[in-house]
XYZ file of C-alpha atoms in Angstrom:
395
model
C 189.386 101.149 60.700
C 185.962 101.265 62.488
C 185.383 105.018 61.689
C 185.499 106.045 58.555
C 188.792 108.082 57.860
C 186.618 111.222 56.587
C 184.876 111.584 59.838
C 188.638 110.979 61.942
C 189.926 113.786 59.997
C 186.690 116.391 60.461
C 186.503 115.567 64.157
C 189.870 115.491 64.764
C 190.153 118.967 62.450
C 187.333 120.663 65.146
C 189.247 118.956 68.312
C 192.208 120.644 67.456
C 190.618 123.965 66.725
C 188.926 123.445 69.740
C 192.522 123.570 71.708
C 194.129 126.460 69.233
C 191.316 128.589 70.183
C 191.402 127.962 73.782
C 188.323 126.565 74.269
C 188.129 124.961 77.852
C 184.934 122.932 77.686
C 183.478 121.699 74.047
C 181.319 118.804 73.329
C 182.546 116.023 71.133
C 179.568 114.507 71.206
C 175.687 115.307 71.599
C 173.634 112.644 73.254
C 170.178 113.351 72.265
C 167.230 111.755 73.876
C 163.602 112.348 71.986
C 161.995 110.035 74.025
C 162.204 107.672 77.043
C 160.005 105.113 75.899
C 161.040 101.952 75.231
C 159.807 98.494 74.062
C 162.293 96.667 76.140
C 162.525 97.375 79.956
C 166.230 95.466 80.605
C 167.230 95.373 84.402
C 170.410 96.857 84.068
C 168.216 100.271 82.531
C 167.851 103.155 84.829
C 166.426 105.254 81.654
C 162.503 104.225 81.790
C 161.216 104.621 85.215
C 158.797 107.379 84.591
C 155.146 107.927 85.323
C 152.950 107.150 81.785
C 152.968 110.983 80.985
C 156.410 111.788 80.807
C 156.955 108.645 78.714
C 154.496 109.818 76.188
C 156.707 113.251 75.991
C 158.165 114.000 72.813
C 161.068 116.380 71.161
C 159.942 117.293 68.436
C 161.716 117.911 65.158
C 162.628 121.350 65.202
C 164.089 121.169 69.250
C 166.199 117.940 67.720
C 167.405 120.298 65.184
C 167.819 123.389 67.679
C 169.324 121.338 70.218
C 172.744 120.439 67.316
C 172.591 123.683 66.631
C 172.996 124.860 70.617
C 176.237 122.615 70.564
C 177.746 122.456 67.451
C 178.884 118.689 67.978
C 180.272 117.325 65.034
C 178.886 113.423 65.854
C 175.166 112.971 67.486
C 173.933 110.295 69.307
C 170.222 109.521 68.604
C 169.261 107.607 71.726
C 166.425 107.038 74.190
C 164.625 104.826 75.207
C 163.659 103.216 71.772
C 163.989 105.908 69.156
C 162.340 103.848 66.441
C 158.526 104.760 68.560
C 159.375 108.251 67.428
C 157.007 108.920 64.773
C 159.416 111.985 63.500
C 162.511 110.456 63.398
C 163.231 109.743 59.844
C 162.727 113.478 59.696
C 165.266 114.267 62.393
C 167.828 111.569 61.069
C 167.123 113.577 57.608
C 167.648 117.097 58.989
C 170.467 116.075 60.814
C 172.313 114.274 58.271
C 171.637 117.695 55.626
C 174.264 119.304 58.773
C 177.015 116.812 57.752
C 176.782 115.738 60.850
C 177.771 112.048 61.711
C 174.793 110.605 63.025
C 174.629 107.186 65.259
C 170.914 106.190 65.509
C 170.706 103.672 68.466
C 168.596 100.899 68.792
C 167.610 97.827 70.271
C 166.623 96.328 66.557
C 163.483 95.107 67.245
C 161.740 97.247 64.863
C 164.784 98.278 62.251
C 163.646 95.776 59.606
C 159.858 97.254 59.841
C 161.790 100.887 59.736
C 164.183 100.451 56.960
C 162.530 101.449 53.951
C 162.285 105.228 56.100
C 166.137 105.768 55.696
C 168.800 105.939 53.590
C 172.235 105.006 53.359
C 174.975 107.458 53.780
C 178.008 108.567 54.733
C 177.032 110.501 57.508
C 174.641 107.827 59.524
C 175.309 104.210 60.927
C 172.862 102.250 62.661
C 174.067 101.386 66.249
C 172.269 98.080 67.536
C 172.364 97.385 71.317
C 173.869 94.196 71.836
C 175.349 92.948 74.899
C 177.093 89.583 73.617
C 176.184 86.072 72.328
C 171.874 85.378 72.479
C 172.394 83.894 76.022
C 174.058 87.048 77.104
C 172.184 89.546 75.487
C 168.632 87.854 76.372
C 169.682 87.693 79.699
C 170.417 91.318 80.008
C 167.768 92.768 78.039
C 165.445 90.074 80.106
C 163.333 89.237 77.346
C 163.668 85.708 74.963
C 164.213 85.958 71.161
C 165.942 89.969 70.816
C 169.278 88.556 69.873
C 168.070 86.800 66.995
C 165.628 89.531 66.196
C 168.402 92.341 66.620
C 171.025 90.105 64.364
C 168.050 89.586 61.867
C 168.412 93.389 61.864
C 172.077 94.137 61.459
C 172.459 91.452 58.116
C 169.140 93.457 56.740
C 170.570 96.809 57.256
C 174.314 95.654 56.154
C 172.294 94.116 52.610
C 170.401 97.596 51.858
C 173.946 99.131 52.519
C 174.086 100.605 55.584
C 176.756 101.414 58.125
C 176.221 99.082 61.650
C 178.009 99.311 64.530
C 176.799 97.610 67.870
C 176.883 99.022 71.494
C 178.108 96.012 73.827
C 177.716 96.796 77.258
C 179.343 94.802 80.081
C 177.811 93.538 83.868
C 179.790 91.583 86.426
C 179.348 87.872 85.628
C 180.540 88.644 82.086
C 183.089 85.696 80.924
C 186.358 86.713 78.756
C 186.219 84.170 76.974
C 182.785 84.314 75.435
C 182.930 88.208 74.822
C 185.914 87.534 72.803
C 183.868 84.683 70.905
C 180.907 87.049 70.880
C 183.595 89.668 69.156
C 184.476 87.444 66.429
C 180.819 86.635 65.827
C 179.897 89.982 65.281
C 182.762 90.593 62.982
C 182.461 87.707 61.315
C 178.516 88.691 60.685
C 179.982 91.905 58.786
C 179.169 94.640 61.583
C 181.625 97.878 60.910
C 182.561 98.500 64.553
C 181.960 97.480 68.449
C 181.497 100.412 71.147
C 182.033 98.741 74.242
C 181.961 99.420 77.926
C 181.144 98.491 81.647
C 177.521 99.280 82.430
C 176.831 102.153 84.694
C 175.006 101.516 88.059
C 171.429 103.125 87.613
C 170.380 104.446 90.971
C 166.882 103.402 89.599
C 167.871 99.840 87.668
C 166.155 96.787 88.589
C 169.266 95.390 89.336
C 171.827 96.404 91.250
C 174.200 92.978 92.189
C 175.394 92.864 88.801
C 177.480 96.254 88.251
C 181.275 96.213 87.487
C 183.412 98.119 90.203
C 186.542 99.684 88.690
C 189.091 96.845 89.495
C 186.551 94.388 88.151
C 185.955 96.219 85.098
C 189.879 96.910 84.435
C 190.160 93.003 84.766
C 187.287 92.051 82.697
C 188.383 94.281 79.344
C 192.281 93.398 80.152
C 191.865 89.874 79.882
C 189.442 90.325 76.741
C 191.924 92.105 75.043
C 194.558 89.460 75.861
C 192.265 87.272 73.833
C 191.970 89.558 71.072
C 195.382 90.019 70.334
C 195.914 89.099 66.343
C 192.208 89.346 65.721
C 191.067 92.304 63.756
C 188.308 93.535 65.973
C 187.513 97.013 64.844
C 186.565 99.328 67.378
C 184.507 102.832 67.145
C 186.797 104.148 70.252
C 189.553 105.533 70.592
C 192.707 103.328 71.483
C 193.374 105.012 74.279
C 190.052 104.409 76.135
C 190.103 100.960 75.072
C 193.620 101.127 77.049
C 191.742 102.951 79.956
C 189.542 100.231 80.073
C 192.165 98.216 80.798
C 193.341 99.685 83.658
C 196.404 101.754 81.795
C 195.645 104.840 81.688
C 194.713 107.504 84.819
C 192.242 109.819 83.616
C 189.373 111.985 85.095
C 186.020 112.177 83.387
C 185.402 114.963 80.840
C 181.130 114.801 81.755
C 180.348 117.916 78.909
C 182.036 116.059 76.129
C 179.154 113.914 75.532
C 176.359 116.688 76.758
C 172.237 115.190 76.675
C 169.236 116.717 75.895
C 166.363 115.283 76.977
C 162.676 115.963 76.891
C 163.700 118.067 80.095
C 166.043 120.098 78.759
C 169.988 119.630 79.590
C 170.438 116.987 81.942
C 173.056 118.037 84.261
C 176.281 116.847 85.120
C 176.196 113.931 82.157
C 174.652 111.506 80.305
C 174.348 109.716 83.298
C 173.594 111.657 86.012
C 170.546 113.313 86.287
C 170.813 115.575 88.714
C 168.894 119.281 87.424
C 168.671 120.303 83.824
C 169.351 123.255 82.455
C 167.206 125.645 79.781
C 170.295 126.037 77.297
C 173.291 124.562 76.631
C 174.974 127.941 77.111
C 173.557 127.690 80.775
C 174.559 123.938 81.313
C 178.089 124.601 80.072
C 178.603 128.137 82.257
C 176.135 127.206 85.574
C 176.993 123.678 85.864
C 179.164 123.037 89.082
C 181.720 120.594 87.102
C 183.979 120.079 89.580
C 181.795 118.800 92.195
C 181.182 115.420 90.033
C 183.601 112.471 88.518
C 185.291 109.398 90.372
C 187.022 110.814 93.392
C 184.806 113.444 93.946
C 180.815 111.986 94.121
C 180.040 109.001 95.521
C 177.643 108.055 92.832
C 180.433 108.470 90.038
C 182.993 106.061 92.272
C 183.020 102.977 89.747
C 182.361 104.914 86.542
C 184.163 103.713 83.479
C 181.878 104.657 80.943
C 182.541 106.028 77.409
C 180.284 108.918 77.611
C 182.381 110.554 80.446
C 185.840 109.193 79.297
C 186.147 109.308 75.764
C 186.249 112.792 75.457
C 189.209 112.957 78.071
C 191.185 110.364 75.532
C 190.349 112.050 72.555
C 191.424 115.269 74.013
C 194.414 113.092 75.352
C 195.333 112.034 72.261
C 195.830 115.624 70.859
C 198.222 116.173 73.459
C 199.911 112.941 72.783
C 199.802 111.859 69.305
C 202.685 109.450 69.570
C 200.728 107.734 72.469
C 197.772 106.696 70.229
C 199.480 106.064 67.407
C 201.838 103.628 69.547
C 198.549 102.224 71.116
C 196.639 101.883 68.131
C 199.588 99.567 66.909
C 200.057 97.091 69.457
C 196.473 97.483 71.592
C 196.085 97.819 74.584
C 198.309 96.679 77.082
C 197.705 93.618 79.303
C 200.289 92.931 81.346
C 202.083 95.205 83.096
C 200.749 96.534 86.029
C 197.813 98.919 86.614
C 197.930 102.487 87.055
C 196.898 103.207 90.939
C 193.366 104.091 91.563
C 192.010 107.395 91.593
C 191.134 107.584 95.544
C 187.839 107.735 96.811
C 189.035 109.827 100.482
C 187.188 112.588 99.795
C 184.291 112.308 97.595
C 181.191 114.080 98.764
C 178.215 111.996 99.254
C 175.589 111.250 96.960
C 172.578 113.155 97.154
C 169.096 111.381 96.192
C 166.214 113.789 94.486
C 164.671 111.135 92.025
C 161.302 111.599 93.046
C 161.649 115.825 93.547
C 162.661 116.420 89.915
C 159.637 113.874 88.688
C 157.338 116.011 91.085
C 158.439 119.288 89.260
C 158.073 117.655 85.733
C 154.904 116.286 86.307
C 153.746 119.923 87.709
C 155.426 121.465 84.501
C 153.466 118.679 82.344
C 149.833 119.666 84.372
C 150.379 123.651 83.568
C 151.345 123.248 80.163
C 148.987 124.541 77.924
C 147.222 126.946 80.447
C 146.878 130.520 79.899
C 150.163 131.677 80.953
C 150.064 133.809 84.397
C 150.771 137.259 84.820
C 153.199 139.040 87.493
C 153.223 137.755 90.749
C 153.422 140.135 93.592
C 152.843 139.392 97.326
C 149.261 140.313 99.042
C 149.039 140.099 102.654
C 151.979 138.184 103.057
C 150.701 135.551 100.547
C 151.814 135.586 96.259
C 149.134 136.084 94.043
C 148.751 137.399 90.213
C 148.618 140.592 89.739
C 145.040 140.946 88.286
C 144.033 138.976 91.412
C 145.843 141.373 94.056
C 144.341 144.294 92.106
C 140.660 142.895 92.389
C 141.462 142.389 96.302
C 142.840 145.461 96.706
């Protein structure tokens, strides 16, 4: 079992409180971004295109700390850009962990093994390396020679000091089935505790845009992967039944605040992949946050989306509600032959709507005022807004 059976039962213990006490929209997981920096920029990454200043912008230890205590996730995400360039985080891992919460630090690997001595083992924090199959695959998609023996160099130091690793293998159109499932069984076979897997999501701002999975292609891709896995012991830090989704077998809608983010902006708004507005709380994203008005069938920019941070939540939830399901699933995988479920249909899905450069504008304006004297009221002089101790010296 990838997951350690302690942390099944305490999330599953809080999903299932989560449903006695009616609670319509609660976060599984939190994504938490410190930084956007990175030391890789990969062509499939949508994540770094800022101006130098807002790359250099950091949470710092106590908003980390604030931010799990605004959701009350029982599982964080430590993400970024590269998280490693964050001169705090051993402290924020630290502070985290002393929560009990289960803690995924991801990272490309390139500078765990300089890093390691900073952290501890425990069972409350796993290392999650990104690795996006075998060194011709993963080079390829991270477009720089060398990471995959660098980031493997990583995972066997980590797994000798005693540490939890899992690795986050993400998928682009071109992928083979065969050498994924190879790739699997090397990464198994290297010791690694778990995979989290699943179809990269198309970046408006990504390098590259020809080499994004569509829905059918992505359905095909992890069905005929799992046909090749069946027998093999891969272990898995998903649920069964988005593995099965992935597959093309199971119908669900997106569940965008189950895996909420906050960023060095605040709370990104709708999802971990969308940036579309962020809000000051997470009280204010979960209550002001127009939910309905995003997910496949219903925004043009979520059409081929098949990504773990909007779906697991909706087969975890789905799970409560159909424990014989899972447990069925979990047995005998995921199924790869029968037909499909029918596509969710794209008829009426509202257009996407481009504003990029607008919300860069208005951080880079927030970034310039920070740090001066804060203004006083603003009231209107001759038709034009002014402060108040101006207006009075006019007046």
């Amino acid at each position: 079992m990838a997951v350690p059976l302690m942390q099944a039962v305490r999330v599953g213990r809080y999903v299932v409180k989560q449903h006695l006490t009616g609670r319509k929209r609660y976060p599984l997981v939190l994504m938490l971004e410190p930084l956007f920096r990175c030391n890789l920029a990969c062509a499939g990454c949508g994540k770094i295109d800022y101006p130098a200043q807002i790359l250099n912008q950091r949470m710092s230890l106590q908003e980390c700390l604030d931010a799990d205590a605004e959701a009350g996730a029982p599982v964080i995400a430590v993400a970024g850009g590269e998280p490693l360039l964050h001169k705090d985080m051993p402290q924020i891992i630290k502070g985290l962990i002393a929560r009990k919460k289960y803690v995924y630090l991801c990272t490309n690997g390139l500078l765990l093994e300089k890093k390691l001595d900073d952290y501890e083992p425990s069972p409350f924090f796993s290392w999650d390396i990104h690795l996006d199959g075998d060194k011709l695959m993963h080079d390829s998609s991270v477009c720089q020679e060398g990471v995959f023996e660098r980031a493997t160099a990583a995972i066997r130091a980590a797994k000798a000091r005693g540490f939890r690793v899992s690795i986050n293998c993400t998928l682009f159109d071109g992928a083979m089935p065969e050498r994924v499932a190879a790739f699997f069984d090397e990464v198994m076979a290297m010791g690694v505790d778990g995979i989290m897997t699943a179809p990269g999501y198309a970046y408006e701002r990504a390098p590259d845009q020809e080499h994004f999975l569509n829905r059918q292609k992505t359905k095909q891709l992890f069905r005929d992967i799992f046909r090749l896995g069946k027998g093999k012991k891969w272990r898995f830090t998903q649920s069964p039944l988005f593995l099965n989704f992935l597959a093309g077998n199971e119908n669900y809608h997106c569940t965008p605040w189950g895996k909420p983010l906050r960023t060095v902006f605040g709370w990104q708004r709708p999802c971990y992949l969308l940036g579309e507005g962020y809000a000051k709380s997470f009280k204010e994203l979960m209550e002001d946050t127009a939910w309905e008005q995003y997910g496949t069938g219903a925004y043009e920019k979520c059409a081929d989306c098949m990504v773990h941070s909007g779906y697991e939540s909706t087969a975890v939830m789905d799970a409560v509600r159909r424990p014989w399901h899972i447990a069925k699933v979990a047995l005998f995988g995921p199924e790869t032959e029968k037909p499909m479920v029918p596509e969710i249909s794209l008829a009426n899905q509202r257009s996407a709507e481009y504003d990029y450069d607008a919300q860069v504008a208005q951080q880079m304006e927030r970034l310039t005022t920070k740090g001066k004297p804060a203004r006083g009221p603003r009231v209107r002089v001759n038709g034009r807004v002014a402060d108040a101790v101006t207006a009075n010296a006019a007046d």
